[in-house]
Every structure is written in C-alpha cells, then in structure tokens.
Short mmCIF file of C-alpha atoms and ligand atoms in Angstrom, two decimals:
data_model
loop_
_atom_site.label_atom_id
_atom_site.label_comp_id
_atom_site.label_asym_id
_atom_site.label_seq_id
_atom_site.Cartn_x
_atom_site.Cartn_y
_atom_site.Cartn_z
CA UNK E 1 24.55 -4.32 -6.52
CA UNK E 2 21.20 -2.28 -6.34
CA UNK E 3 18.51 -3.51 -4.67
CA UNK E 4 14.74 -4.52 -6.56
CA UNK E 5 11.62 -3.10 -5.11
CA UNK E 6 7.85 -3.95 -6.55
CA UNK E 7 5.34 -1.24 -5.28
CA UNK E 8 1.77 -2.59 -6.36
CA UNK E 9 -0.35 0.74 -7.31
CA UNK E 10 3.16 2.98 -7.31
CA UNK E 11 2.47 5.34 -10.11
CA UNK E 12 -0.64 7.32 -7.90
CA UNK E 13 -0.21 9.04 -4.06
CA UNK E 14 1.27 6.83 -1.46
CA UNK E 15 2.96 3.79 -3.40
CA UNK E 16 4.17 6.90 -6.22
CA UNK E 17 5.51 8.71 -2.98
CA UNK E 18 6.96 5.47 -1.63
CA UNK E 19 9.23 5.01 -4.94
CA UNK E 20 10.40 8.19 -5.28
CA UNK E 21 12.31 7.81 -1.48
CA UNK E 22 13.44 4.46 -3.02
CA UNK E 23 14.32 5.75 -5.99
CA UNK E 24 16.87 8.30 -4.14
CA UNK E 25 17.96 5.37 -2.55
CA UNK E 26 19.28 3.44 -5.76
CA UNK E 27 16.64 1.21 -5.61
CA UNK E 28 15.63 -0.52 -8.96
CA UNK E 29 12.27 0.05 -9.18
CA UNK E 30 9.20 -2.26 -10.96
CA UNK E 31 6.31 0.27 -10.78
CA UNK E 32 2.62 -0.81 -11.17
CA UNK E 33 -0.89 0.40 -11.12
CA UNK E 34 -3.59 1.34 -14.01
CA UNK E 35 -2.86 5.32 -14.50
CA UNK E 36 -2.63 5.33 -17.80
CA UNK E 37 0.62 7.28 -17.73
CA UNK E 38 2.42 4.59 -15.47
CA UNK E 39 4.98 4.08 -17.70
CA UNK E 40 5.85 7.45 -18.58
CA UNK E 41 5.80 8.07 -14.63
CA UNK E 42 8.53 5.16 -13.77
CA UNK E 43 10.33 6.35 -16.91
CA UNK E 44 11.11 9.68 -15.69
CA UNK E 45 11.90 8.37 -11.62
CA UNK E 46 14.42 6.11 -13.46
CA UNK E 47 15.74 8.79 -15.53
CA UNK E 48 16.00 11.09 -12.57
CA UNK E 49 17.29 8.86 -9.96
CA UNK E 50 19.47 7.14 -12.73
CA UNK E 51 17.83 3.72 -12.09
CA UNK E 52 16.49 0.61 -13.65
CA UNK E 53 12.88 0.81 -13.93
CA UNK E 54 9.67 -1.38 -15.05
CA UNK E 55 6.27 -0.99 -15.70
CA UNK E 56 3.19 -3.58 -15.59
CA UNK E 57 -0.31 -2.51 -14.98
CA UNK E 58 -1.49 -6.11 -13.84
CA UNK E 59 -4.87 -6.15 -12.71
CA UNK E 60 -4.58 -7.36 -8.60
CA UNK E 61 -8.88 -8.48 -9.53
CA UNK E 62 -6.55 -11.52 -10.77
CA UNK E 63 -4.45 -13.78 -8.70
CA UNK E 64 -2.66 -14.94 -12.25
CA UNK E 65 -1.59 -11.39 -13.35
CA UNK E 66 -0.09 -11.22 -10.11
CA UNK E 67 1.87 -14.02 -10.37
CA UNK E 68 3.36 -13.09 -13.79
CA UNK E 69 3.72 -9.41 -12.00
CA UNK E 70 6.23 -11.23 -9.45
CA UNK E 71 7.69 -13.21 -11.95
CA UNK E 72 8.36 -10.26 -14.28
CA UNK E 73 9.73 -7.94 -11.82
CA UNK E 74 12.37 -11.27 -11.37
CA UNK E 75 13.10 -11.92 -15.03
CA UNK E 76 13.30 -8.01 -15.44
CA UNK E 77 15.97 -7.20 -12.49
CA UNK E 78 17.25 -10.78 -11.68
CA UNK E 79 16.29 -10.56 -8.04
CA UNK E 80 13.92 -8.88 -5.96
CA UNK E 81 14.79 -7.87 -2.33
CA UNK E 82 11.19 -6.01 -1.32
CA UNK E 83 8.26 -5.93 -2.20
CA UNK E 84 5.55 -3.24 -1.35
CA UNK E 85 1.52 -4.71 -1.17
CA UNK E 86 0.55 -0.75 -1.27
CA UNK E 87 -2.58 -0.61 -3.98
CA UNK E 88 -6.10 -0.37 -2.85
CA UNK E 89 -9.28 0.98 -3.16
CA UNK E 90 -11.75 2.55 -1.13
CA UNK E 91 -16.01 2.70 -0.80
CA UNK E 92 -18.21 3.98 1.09
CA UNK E 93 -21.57 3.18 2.03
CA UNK E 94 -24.25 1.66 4.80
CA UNK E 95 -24.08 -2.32 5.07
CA UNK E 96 -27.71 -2.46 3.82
CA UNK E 97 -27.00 -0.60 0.35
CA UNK E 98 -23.09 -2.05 0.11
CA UNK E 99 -23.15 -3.29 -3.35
CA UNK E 100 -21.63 -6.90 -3.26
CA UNK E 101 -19.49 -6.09 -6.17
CA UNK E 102 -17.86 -3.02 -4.54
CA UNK E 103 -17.40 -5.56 -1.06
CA UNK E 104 -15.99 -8.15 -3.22
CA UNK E 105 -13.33 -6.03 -5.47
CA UNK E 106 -12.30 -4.44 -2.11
CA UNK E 107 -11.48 -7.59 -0.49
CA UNK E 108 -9.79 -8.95 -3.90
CA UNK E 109 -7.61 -6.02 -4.28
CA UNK E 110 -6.79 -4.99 -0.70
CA UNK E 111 -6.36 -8.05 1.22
CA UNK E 112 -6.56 -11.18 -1.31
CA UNK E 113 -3.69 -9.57 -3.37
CA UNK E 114 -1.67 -9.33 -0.49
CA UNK E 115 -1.56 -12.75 -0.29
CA UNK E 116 -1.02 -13.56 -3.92
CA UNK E 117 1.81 -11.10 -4.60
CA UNK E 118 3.46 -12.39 -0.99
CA UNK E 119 3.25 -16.10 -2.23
CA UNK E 120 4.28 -15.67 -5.68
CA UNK E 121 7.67 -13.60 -4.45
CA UNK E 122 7.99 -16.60 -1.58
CA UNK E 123 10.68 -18.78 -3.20
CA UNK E 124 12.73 -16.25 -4.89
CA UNK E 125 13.35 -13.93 -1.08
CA UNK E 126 13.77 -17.86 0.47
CA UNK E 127 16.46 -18.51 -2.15
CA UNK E 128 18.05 -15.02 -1.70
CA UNK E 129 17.73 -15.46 1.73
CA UNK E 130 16.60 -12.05 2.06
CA UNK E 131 13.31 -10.50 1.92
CA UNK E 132 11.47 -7.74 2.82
CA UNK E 133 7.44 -7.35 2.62
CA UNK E 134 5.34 -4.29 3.59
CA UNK E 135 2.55 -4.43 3.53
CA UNK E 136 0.15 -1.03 3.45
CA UNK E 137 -2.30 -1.18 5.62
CA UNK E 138 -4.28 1.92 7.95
CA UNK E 139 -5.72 2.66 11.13
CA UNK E 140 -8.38 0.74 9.58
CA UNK E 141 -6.66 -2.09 10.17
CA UNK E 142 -7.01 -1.57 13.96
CA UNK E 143 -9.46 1.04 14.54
CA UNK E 144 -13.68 1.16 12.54
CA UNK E 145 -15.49 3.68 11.09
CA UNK E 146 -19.02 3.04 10.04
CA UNK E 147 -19.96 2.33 6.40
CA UNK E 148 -16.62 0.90 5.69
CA UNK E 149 -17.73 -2.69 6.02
CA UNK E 150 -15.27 -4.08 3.18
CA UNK E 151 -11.99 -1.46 3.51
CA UNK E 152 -11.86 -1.79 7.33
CA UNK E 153 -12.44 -5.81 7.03
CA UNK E 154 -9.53 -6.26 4.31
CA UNK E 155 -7.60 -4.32 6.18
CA UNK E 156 -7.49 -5.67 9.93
CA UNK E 157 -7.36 -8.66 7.44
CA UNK E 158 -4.21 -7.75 6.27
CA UNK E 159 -2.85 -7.32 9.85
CA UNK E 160 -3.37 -10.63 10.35
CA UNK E 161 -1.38 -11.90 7.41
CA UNK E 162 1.50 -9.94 8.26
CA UNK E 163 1.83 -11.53 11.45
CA UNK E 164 1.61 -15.04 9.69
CA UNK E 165 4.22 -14.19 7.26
CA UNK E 166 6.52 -12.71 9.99
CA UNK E 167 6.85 -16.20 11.43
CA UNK E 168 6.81 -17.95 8.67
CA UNK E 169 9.55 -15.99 7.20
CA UNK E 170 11.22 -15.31 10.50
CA UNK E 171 14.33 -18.73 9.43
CA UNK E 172 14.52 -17.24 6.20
CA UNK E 173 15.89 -13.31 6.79
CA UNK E 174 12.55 -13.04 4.99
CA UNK E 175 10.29 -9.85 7.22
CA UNK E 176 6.90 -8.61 7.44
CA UNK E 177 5.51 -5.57 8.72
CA UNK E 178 2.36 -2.96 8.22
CA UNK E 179 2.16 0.60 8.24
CA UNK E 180 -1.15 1.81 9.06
CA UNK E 181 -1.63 5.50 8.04
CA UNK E 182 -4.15 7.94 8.98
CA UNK E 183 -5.18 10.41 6.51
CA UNK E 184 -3.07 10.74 3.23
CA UNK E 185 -4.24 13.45 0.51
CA UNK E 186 -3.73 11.36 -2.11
CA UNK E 187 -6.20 11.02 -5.56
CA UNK E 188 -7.78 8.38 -2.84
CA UNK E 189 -8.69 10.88 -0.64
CA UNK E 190 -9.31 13.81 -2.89
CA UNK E 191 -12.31 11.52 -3.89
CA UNK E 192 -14.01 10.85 -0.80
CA UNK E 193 -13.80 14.20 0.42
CA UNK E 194 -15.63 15.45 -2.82
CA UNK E 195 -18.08 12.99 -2.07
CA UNK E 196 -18.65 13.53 1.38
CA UNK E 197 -18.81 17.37 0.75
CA UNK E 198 -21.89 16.19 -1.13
CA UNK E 199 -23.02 13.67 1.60
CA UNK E 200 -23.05 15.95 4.15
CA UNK E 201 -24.06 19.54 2.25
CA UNK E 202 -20.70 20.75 3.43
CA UNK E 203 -17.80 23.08 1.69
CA UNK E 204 -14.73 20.49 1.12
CA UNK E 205 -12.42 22.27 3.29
CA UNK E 206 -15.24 21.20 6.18
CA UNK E 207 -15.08 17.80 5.34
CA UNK E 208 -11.17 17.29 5.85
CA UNK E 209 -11.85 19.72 9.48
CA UNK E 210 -15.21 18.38 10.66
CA UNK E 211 -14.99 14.57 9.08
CA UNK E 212 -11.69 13.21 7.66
CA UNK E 213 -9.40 14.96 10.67
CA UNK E 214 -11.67 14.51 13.23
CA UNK E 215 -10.63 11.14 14.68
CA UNK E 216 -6.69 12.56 14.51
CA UNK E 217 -5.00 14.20 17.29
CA UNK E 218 -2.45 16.37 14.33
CA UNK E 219 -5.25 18.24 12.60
CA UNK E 220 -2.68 17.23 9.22
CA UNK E 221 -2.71 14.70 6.80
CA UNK E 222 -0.03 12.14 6.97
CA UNK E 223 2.73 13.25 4.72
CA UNK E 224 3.90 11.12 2.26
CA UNK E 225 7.54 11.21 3.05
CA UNK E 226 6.70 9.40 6.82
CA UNK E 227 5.59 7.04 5.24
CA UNK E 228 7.91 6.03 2.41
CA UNK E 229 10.56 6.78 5.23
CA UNK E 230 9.11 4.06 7.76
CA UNK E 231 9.24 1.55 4.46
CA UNK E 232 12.65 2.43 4.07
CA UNK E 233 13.41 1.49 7.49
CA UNK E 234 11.76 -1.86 7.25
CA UNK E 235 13.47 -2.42 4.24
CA UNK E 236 17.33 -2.28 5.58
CA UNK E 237 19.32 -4.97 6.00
CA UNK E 238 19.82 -4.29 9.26
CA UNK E 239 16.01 -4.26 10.33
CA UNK E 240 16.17 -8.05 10.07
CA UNK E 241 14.60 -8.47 13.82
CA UNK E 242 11.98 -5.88 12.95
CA UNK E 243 8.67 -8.16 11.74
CA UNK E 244 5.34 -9.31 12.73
CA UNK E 245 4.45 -5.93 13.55
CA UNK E 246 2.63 -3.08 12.63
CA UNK E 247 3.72 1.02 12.41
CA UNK E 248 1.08 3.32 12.98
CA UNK E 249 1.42 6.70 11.57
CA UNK E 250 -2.40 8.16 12.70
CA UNK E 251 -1.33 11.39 13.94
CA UNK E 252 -2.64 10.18 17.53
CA UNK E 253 -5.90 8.77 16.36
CA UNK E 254 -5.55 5.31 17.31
CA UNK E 255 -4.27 6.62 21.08
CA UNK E 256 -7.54 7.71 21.96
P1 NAD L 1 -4.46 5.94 -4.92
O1 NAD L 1 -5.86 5.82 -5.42
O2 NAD L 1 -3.74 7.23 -5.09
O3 NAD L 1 -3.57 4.77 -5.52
C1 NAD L 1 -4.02 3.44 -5.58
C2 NAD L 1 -3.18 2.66 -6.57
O4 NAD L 1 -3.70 1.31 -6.66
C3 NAD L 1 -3.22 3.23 -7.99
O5 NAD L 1 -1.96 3.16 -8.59
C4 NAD L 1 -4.19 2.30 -8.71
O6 NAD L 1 -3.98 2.21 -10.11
C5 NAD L 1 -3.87 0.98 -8.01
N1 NAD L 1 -4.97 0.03 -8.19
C6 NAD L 1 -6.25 0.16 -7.77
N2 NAD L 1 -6.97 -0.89 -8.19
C7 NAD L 1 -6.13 -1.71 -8.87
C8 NAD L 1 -6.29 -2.95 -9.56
N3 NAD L 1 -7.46 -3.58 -9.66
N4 NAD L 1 -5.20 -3.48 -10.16
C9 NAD L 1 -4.02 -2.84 -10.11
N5 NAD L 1 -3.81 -1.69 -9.48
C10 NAD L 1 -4.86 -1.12 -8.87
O7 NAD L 1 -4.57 5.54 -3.37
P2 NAD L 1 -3.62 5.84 -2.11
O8 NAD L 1 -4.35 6.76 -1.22
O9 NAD L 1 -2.24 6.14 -2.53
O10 NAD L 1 -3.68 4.41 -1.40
C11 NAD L 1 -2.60 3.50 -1.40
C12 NAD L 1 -2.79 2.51 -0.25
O11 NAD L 1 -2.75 3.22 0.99
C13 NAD L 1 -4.13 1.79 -0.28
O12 NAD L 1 -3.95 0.45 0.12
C14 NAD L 1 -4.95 2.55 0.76
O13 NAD L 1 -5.96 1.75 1.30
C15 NAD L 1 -3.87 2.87 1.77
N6 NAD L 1 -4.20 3.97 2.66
C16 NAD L 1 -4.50 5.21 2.16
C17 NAD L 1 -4.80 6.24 3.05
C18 NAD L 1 -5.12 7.62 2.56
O14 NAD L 1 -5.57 8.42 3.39
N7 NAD L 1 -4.88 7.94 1.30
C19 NAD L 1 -4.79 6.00 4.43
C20 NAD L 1 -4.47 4.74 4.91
C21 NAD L 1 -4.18 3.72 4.00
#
C-alpha cells in the first residue's frame, strides 16, 4: 500500500520540488499552500505520477486550520506516514523598524506551525506506529545574518523542536529530523534578491554573487532535488535510527 505524505506550502519552490521526488516515489500526496493554482498543480503531479492527490490551502496564521489540515489529509488517504513542516515566509529588515506584525506572522507560520501540524498528526503516526516528520529548516537555524531577527529566531526555534520530538517519538518508530538549506532559487528568493538589488543600488545578478552566495563555499544555489532527496532518505523505513538531528545542505557555509 502507498505511502501518505502532507507537504505544508508544496505547490511553490522547495515543498513543490519536494513532492514531485515523492510523487515518483508512489507517494500519495496532500499538497498545501495559498497559490491560487494549488489544486490544479497537485492535480497534474497526481495525474503524472499516477497518484492519489489532495489539496487544502489552510492558513498555518491558524492553529485550527491546521488541525483540520491533519485531519483531512487522514480522512482523505486513511493514514498518513510523513509529514513535511516545509512552508514559510521570509522579511527583512533592522530590529528598530521590524514591524511587529511581520515578527509575529513569521514566528506563527515558521516555527508555531511546526508545532501544531506535528501535534495534530501525533496520535495517528503513534497508532500506525510509524512516523516520519521533517521538518524544513536553514542554516538559519544554526548560523545569523543581521536584519533577520524573526526568520533566524523561528528557525533555530525549530531546531529545537525537532530534537524534542525525536525523543519523544523515539518508542514509537515515530522520527524527527531538519534539513537546513542554504540558498534555494525559489519564488522566496527571487523576491529578496529583487529587493536587495534595490537595497543596495546593485544589478540582481550582483546580489546572488556579492550578497546571497557570499556566506557559501559552492558559489550555487542549493538544488532542489538535494533536498527533496535528503527528505526521501529520512522518510524510509529503514532510516528508523536516523532522528533528533539536523542535515545541512549550505554548500560549505556553515563550515566556516
Ligand atoms: P516559497 O515562497 O516558494 O513557498 C512557500 C510556501 O509556503 C508557499 O506554498 C506558500 O503558499 C506557503 N505559505 C506561506 N504562508 C502561508 C500561510 N500563512 N498559510 C499557508 N501556507 C503558507 O518558499 P520556499 O523558498 O520554497 O521556502 C520553503 C521553506 O524553505 C521555508 O520554510 C523557507 O524558510 C525554507 N528555506 C528556504 C530557502 C531558500 O533559499 N529558498 C533556504 C532555506 C530554507
């Protein structure tokens, strides 16, 4: 029987590049996010791949939209085996001028969701005694940049949860890791390098040399398809002893 995956914020860059490696895998698929296409997107991975596929654009600003998110995927597929805390947002900006709204809605949707998605798929992975979380996280989960107050907090924050769920999971065949990419071009990215092209009076292509790239060793951006790989790892059966941990894919950044 095919496994069920929930990516949160799968039908954009890294969570849309995540599902199509589990798609090719037979994976059932619930995909999620607010692109206003999302359901056409899942609709053609499933036809494609020739699997079952959802839809739900929840909004993560609400712990009870993620709960019914869980508990769709479930009455949807009848089980789900992994589940993928991948959506997030990004901004940018000195602590002084940080708007609290932006610091709050980054710590909601990157780190508080995590929790709420995790929590709500708890009893169904105990009962299947099987489980699988990944949780998306960055090198700004172990590494800081300056004016990203909120994104680097939520996700060291993050770091810390997985390491919490690892043991609490550990008697249940229920894991949890992080993968903590560098630099993805993703519509994430695309937007802060337009805006930092501004910021700095630069062209964009000096921005990704001179700013985004700077910190990494591989003057690249992370390709998708390392990443969806090292969640398809962590999602095997036979990666059971593989949790509490995190994989960083920086291109060297984090060595320095
Ligand atoms: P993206 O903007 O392409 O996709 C983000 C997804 O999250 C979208 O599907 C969007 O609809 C969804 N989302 C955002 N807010 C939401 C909300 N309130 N409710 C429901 N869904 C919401 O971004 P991406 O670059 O693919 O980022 C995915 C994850 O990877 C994020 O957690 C990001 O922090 C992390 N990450 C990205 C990079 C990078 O360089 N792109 C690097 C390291 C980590």
């Amino acid at each position: 029987m095919s496994k069920t995956v929930l990516i949160t914020g799968s039908t954009s860059g890294i969570g849309l590049g995540i599902a199509h490696q589990f798609a090719k895998e037979g994976y059932n698929i619930m995909f999620h996010g607010l692109e206003t296409n999302g359901q056409d997107i899942a609709n053609e991975v499933g036809k494609k791949h020739h699997i079952k596929v959802g839809f739900s654009n929840a909004n993560l600003l609400q712990s009870e939209a993620i709960e019914n998110l869980v508990n769709e995927t479930i009455d949807t597929f009848g089980s789900l085996h992994v589940l993928v805390n991948n959506a997030g947002i990004q901004f940018v900006s000195p602590i002084e001028d940080f708007p609290n709204s932006k610091y709050e809605n980054i710590i909601a949707i990157n780190m508080n969701a995590v929790f709420y998605a995790s929590k709500a798929v708890w009893k169904q992975m105990k009962k299947q005694k099987f489980g699988r979380i990944i949780n998306v996280s960055s090198v700004h989960g172990i590494r800081a940049s300056e004016f990203k107050s909120a994104y680097v907090t939520a996700k060291h924050g993050v770091i810390g949860m997985t390491k919490v769920l690892a043991l609490e999971g550990a008697e249940f065949n229920i894991t949890c890791n992080a993968i903590c990419p560098g630099y993805v071009k993703t519509p994430l990215v695309e937007g802060q390098i337009k805006d930092q092209a501004k910021a700095h009076n630069m062209t964009e292509d000096e921005v990704v040399e001179k700013v985004m790239l700077k910190k990494q060793a591989v003057k690249q951006f992370v390709p998708l398809e390392a990443i969806a790989n090292m969640a398809l790892l962590l999602a095997k059966d036979s990666s059971t002893t593989i949790t509490g941990t995190s994989f960083v894919l920086d291109g060297g950044w984090s060595a320095q």
